[in-house]
Coordinates of C-alpha atoms in Angstrom, one line a residue:
M1 CA 0.3 0.2 0.2
K2 CA 1.4 3.4 -1.0
P3 CA 1.5 5.9 2.2
S4 CA -1.0 7.7 3.3
T5 CA 0.0 11.2 2.2
K6 CA -1.7 14.7 4.3
I7 CA -2.2 17.9 2.6
F8 CA -2.3 20.9 4.4
S9 CA -3.7 24.2 3.8
G10 CA -2.4 27.6 4.0
A11 CA -4.4 28.2 7.0
H12 CA -3.1 25.4 9.0
V13 CA 0.3 26.5 8.3
A14 CA -0.3 30.1 9.3
A15 CA -2.4 28.4 12.6
F16 CA 1.1 26.3 13.0
I17 CA 3.2 29.6 13.1
L18 CA 1.1 31.0 15.0
V19 CA 0.8 27.9 17.9
T20 CA 5.1 27.7 18.0
A21 CA 5.5 31.2 18.5
F22 CA 3.5 31.8 21.3
L23 CA 4.8 28.2 22.6
L24 CA 8.3 29.8 21.9
K25 CA 7.6 33.1 23.7
A26 CA 5.6 31.0 26.8
C27 CA 9.1 29.2 27.0
K28 CA 11.4 31.7 26.9
Q29 CA 13.1 32.9 30.2
P30 CA 11.9 36.7 31.7
S31 CA 15.3 38.9 31.1
N32 CA 16.7 39.9 34.4
D33 CA 19.4 42.6 32.8
T34 CA 18.9 45.5 35.0
S35 CA 22.4 46.9 33.7
E36 CA 20.7 50.4 33.1
K37 CA 18.4 50.8 36.0
E38 CA 20.0 53.5 37.6
E39 CA 20.8 52.4 41.4
W40 CA 20.3 55.9 43.9
I41 CA 22.0 55.9 46.9
T42 CA 19.7 57.6 49.4
L43 CA 22.3 60.1 51.5
F44 CA 19.5 61.8 54.1
D45 CA 16.9 58.8 53.8
G46 CA 14.3 61.7 56.5
S47 CA 14.8 59.9 59.5
N48 CA 18.5 60.5 60.9
M49 CA 22.3 61.7 60.1
N50 CA 24.2 58.7 60.9
Q51 CA 26.2 58.8 58.6
W52 CA 26.9 62.3 58.5
T53 CA 29.8 63.8 60.8
P54 CA 29.8 67.5 61.6
K55 CA 32.6 69.7 62.3
F56 CA 32.9 72.9 63.2
A57 CA 35.4 75.5 63.2
G58 CA 37.2 75.8 67.1
Y59 CA 35.9 72.6 67.8
K60 CA 36.9 69.0 67.1
L61 CA 35.4 67.0 64.7
G62 CA 31.6 65.0 65.7
E63 CA 30.8 67.8 67.8
N64 CA 27.4 69.0 66.4
Y65 CA 27.7 72.4 68.0
K66 CA 24.8 73.9 69.7
N67 CA 22.8 71.2 67.6
R68 CA 23.2 73.6 64.6
F69 CA 22.8 70.2 62.3
Q70 CA 19.2 68.4 63.3
V71 CA 16.6 66.2 62.1
K72 CA 13.0 66.9 62.3
D73 CA 10.4 66.6 59.9
S74 CA 11.7 64.6 58.1
L75 CA 14.3 67.2 57.0
L76 CA 17.9 67.9 57.0
S77 CA 18.2 71.4 58.6
V78 CA 20.6 74.3 59.6
R79 CA 19.4 76.0 62.7
Y80 CA 20.2 79.0 65.1
A81 CA 19.0 79.9 68.3
K82 CA 17.2 83.6 68.1
K83 CA 20.1 84.9 71.0
D84 CA 23.1 82.9 69.4
T85 CA 25.9 84.9 67.5
F86 CA 28.0 84.2 64.6
K87 CA 31.6 84.3 65.9
E88 CA 33.7 82.8 62.9
D89 CA 32.8 79.4 63.8
F90 CA 31.5 78.0 60.5
G91 CA 30.3 74.5 60.0
H92 CA 30.1 71.5 57.7
L93 CA 28.2 68.2 57.6
Y94 CA 30.5 65.2 55.7
Y95 CA 28.9 62.3 54.5
N96 CA 30.7 59.2 55.3
K97 CA 32.1 57.7 52.2
K98 CA 34.0 59.8 49.2
F99 CA 33.1 59.5 45.8
S100 CA 34.8 60.2 42.1
Y101 CA 32.6 60.0 39.7
Y102 CA 29.0 60.3 40.2
R103 CA 25.6 62.9 39.9
L104 CA 24.3 64.2 42.9
K105 CA 21.2 65.7 43.4
A106 CA 19.6 67.6 46.2
V107 CA 16.4 69.3 47.2
Y108 CA 16.5 72.4 49.6
R109 CA 14.8 75.8 50.5
F110 CA 16.4 79.1 52.5
V111 CA 14.0 79.5 55.7
G112 CA 14.1 82.3 58.6
D113 CA 16.3 84.8 59.4
Q114 CA 19.9 84.5 58.9
Q115 CA 22.4 84.9 62.5
T116 CA 22.8 87.7 64.2
N117 CA 26.1 89.0 63.1
G118 CA 26.6 86.9 59.9
P119 CA 28.2 88.4 57.2
G120 CA 26.7 89.7 54.7
W121 CA 27.9 87.1 51.9
A122 CA 26.0 84.6 53.8
F123 CA 22.5 85.6 53.5
R124 CA 20.4 82.9 52.0
N125 CA 23.6 81.2 51.1
N126 CA 25.0 77.8 51.8
G127 CA 26.7 74.9 49.6
L128 CA 27.2 71.5 48.7
M129 CA 31.2 70.9 49.2
L130 CA 32.5 68.6 46.6
H131 CA 35.8 66.5 46.3
C132 CA 36.3 67.8 50.0
Q133 CA 39.7 66.7 51.9
D134 CA 39.2 63.6 54.3
P135 CA 37.2 65.7 57.4
K136 CA 40.1 63.5 60.1
T137 CA 42.5 65.9 58.3
L138 CA 40.8 69.3 58.9
G139 CA 42.5 72.0 61.3
L140 CA 41.1 72.1 64.8
D141 CA 40.1 76.4 63.7
Q142 CA 40.2 75.5 59.9
D143 CA 37.0 77.1 58.4
F144 CA 36.2 75.8 55.1
P145 CA 37.4 72.1 53.7
I146 CA 39.6 72.4 50.7
S147 CA 37.0 71.7 47.7
L148 CA 34.6 72.6 45.2
E149 CA 31.7 74.6 46.3
L150 CA 28.5 74.3 44.1
Q151 CA 27.3 77.7 46.1
L152 CA 23.2 77.6 47.0
L153 CA 22.5 80.9 46.6
G154 CA 19.4 82.1 47.4
G155 CA 17.3 85.9 46.0
D156 CA 17.2 88.5 48.8
G157 CA 14.1 90.3 46.9
E158 CA 15.8 93.0 45.7
H159 CA 19.3 92.1 43.5
E160 CA 19.4 89.1 40.7
R161 CA 22.0 86.6 42.5
T162 CA 23.1 83.8 40.3
N163 CA 22.1 80.3 41.5
A164 CA 24.7 77.1 41.3
N165 CA 27.8 79.5 41.3
L166 CA 31.4 78.2 41.6
C167 CA 33.3 78.6 44.8
T168 CA 37.2 77.3 45.2
P169 CA 38.3 77.2 49.1
G170 CA 41.9 76.0 48.8
T171 CA 41.8 75.3 45.2
N172 CA 41.6 76.5 41.8
V173 CA 39.8 75.0 38.2
V174 CA 40.1 75.4 34.2
L175 CA 37.4 77.6 33.1
G176 CA 37.7 76.9 29.3
D177 CA 41.1 76.7 28.6
T178 CA 42.2 79.2 31.1
L179 CA 43.0 78.4 34.8
F180 CA 40.8 80.2 37.1
T181 CA 42.5 81.8 40.6
P182 CA 39.9 83.6 42.3
H183 CA 37.6 82.6 44.9
C184 CA 34.1 82.9 43.2
I185 CA 32.5 83.0 39.9
N186 CA 28.9 83.4 38.8
S187 CA 26.9 80.4 37.2
T188 CA 24.2 81.1 34.4
S189 CA 21.0 80.9 36.2
K190 CA 18.2 82.5 37.1
T191 CA 17.5 84.0 40.5
Y192 CA 15.3 81.7 43.1
P193 CA 13.6 83.5 45.4
G194 CA 11.9 83.4 48.7
D195 CA 11.2 80.0 50.5
Q196 CA 11.1 77.9 47.1
W197 CA 11.9 74.2 47.0
V198 CA 14.9 74.1 44.3
E199 CA 16.2 70.9 43.2
V200 CA 19.7 71.1 42.1
E201 CA 22.3 68.7 40.7
A202 CA 25.6 68.1 39.9
L203 CA 27.7 65.7 37.8
V204 CA 31.6 64.8 38.6
L205 CA 33.6 63.5 36.5
G206 CA 36.8 62.7 38.6
D207 CA 39.0 66.0 38.3
S208 CA 38.3 66.0 34.1
L209 CA 34.3 67.4 34.4
I210 CA 32.4 69.0 37.1
Q211 CA 28.9 70.5 35.6
H212 CA 26.3 72.1 37.8
I213 CA 22.7 71.7 36.7
L214 CA 19.6 73.6 37.2
E215 CA 16.2 72.7 35.8
D216 CA 17.9 70.0 33.9
K217 CA 20.5 73.1 32.4
V218 CA 24.0 73.2 32.8
V219 CA 24.6 76.5 34.6
M220 CA 28.2 75.8 35.2
E221 CA 31.3 74.0 33.7
Y222 CA 34.7 73.3 34.8
R223 CA 37.6 70.9 34.9
N224 CA 41.3 69.8 35.9
P225 CA 40.7 71.2 39.8
T226 CA 44.2 71.3 42.0
I227 CA 45.0 72.5 45.2
G228 CA 45.8 76.0 45.1
G229 CA 44.3 79.3 45.2
G230 CA 44.1 80.0 49.6
N231 CA 40.9 81.1 50.7
V232 CA 41.2 78.2 53.1
G233 CA 42.4 79.5 56.5
G234 CA 43.6 77.2 59.4
Y235 CA 44.2 73.8 57.5
Q236 CA 47.3 71.7 58.4
E237 CA 50.4 72.5 56.4
A238 CA 50.8 68.7 54.9
V239 CA 47.3 68.2 53.5
Y240 CA 47.7 72.1 51.4
E241 CA 49.8 70.6 48.8
E242 CA 49.7 73.0 46.3
G243 CA 49.4 72.0 42.7
K244 CA 48.0 68.4 43.1
P245 CA 45.1 67.4 41.4
V246 CA 41.9 66.7 43.2
K247 CA 39.8 63.4 41.7
E248 CA 37.9 62.8 44.6
G249 CA 37.0 63.2 48.3
Y250 CA 33.8 63.7 50.5
I251 CA 30.0 65.5 50.3
S252 CA 29.5 68.4 53.1
I253 CA 26.8 70.8 53.4
Q254 CA 27.6 74.1 55.4
A255 CA 25.9 76.3 58.6
E256 CA 27.0 79.5 57.1
T257 CA 24.4 81.4 59.1
H258 CA 21.5 81.0 57.5
P259 CA 19.1 78.0 58.3
I260 CA 18.1 76.2 55.7
D261 CA 16.4 72.5 55.1
F262 CA 17.0 69.9 53.0
K263 CA 14.4 67.7 51.7
S264 CA 16.1 64.7 50.1
I265 CA 20.1 64.3 49.1
E266 CA 21.0 61.2 46.7
L267 CA 24.2 60.1 44.8
L268 CA 24.5 57.6 41.8
N269 CA 27.9 56.3 41.7
L270 CA 29.5 56.2 38.1
C271 CA 32.2 54.2 39.2
G272 CA 31.7 50.5 39.4
C273 CA 32.2 47.0 37.5
M274 CA 32.5 47.1 34.1
D275 CA 32.3 43.8 33.2
K276 CA 28.8 42.9 31.2
E277 CA 29.9 39.4 32.7
A278 CA 29.7 40.6 35.9
K279 CA 25.9 40.7 38.1
N280 CA 26.7 43.6 39.0
Y281 CA 27.4 45.3 36.1
K282 CA 26.1 48.5 34.7
S283 CA 25.8 50.2 31.7
Y284 CA 25.8 53.8 32.8
Y285 CA 29.0 53.2 34.8
V286 CA 31.9 55.6 33.5
K287 CA 34.7 54.5 35.2
A288 CA 36.0 51.2 35.6
D289 CA 36.3 49.8 39.2
N290 CA 36.3 45.7 38.8
T291 CA 37.5 45.1 41.7
T292 CA 33.7 45.4 43.1
C293 CA 32.6 43.0 40.5
V294 CA 30.4 40.2 41.7
Y295 CA 30.0 36.9 40.0

């Protein structure tokens, strides 16, 4: 007998293809690729400042002089008592880990009145201090850390006051192709008056590029920071290595005589495992540290 022959119509073939595609899709393992998912680090979580260390000029590291840095109502704040008078006791609050390549975001607002006898330039003035020296190396009477300041500056109701400016305590930078040695330079931002919440961002790529960003616009850009330039006092001589590149450091906020609230401070590390075979590879890293790879 001849073997039977089955004839499949076009409809049968189409149905077979659809069923096969469905089965292949159903059997396909779900993607576990998280390499593009950004993993932001919460530097301030709204509950405490356990990961931060205060240092005030004239006082030892770790002493929160007159409780000026405080956490209340889920905000990290700087506050001054009504009878508190400024006596050159500038303060800074340092996060306990240093970084080199990262994005930093902070949401803040200025509030209330300036501390009695505070300098005029410090009115509605604070800063995100980038690439700070190790706080353990600060002199007892040191006023500012050797660092790069993303200056937070609020409007006074009368004059234009640009925000996210650059100040350089103990540092110099290159602006365009020119070495910049004065202390501060204004950004291209608008004025932010009143007690409004403001989100500011920094992009820091070691010593190759630093940008200050407001409303998704770069308002200040510089590169190649080095130690030098003055505008910092009370430092230990061994720490002030003039001309040394500033490639990494700690992050701090200021107590500079005007009350301020921080709602959030977050950081996206851009330095990490860049081996695509590793479990913790991230596509957005720009600086490799393959000692951190997990397989």
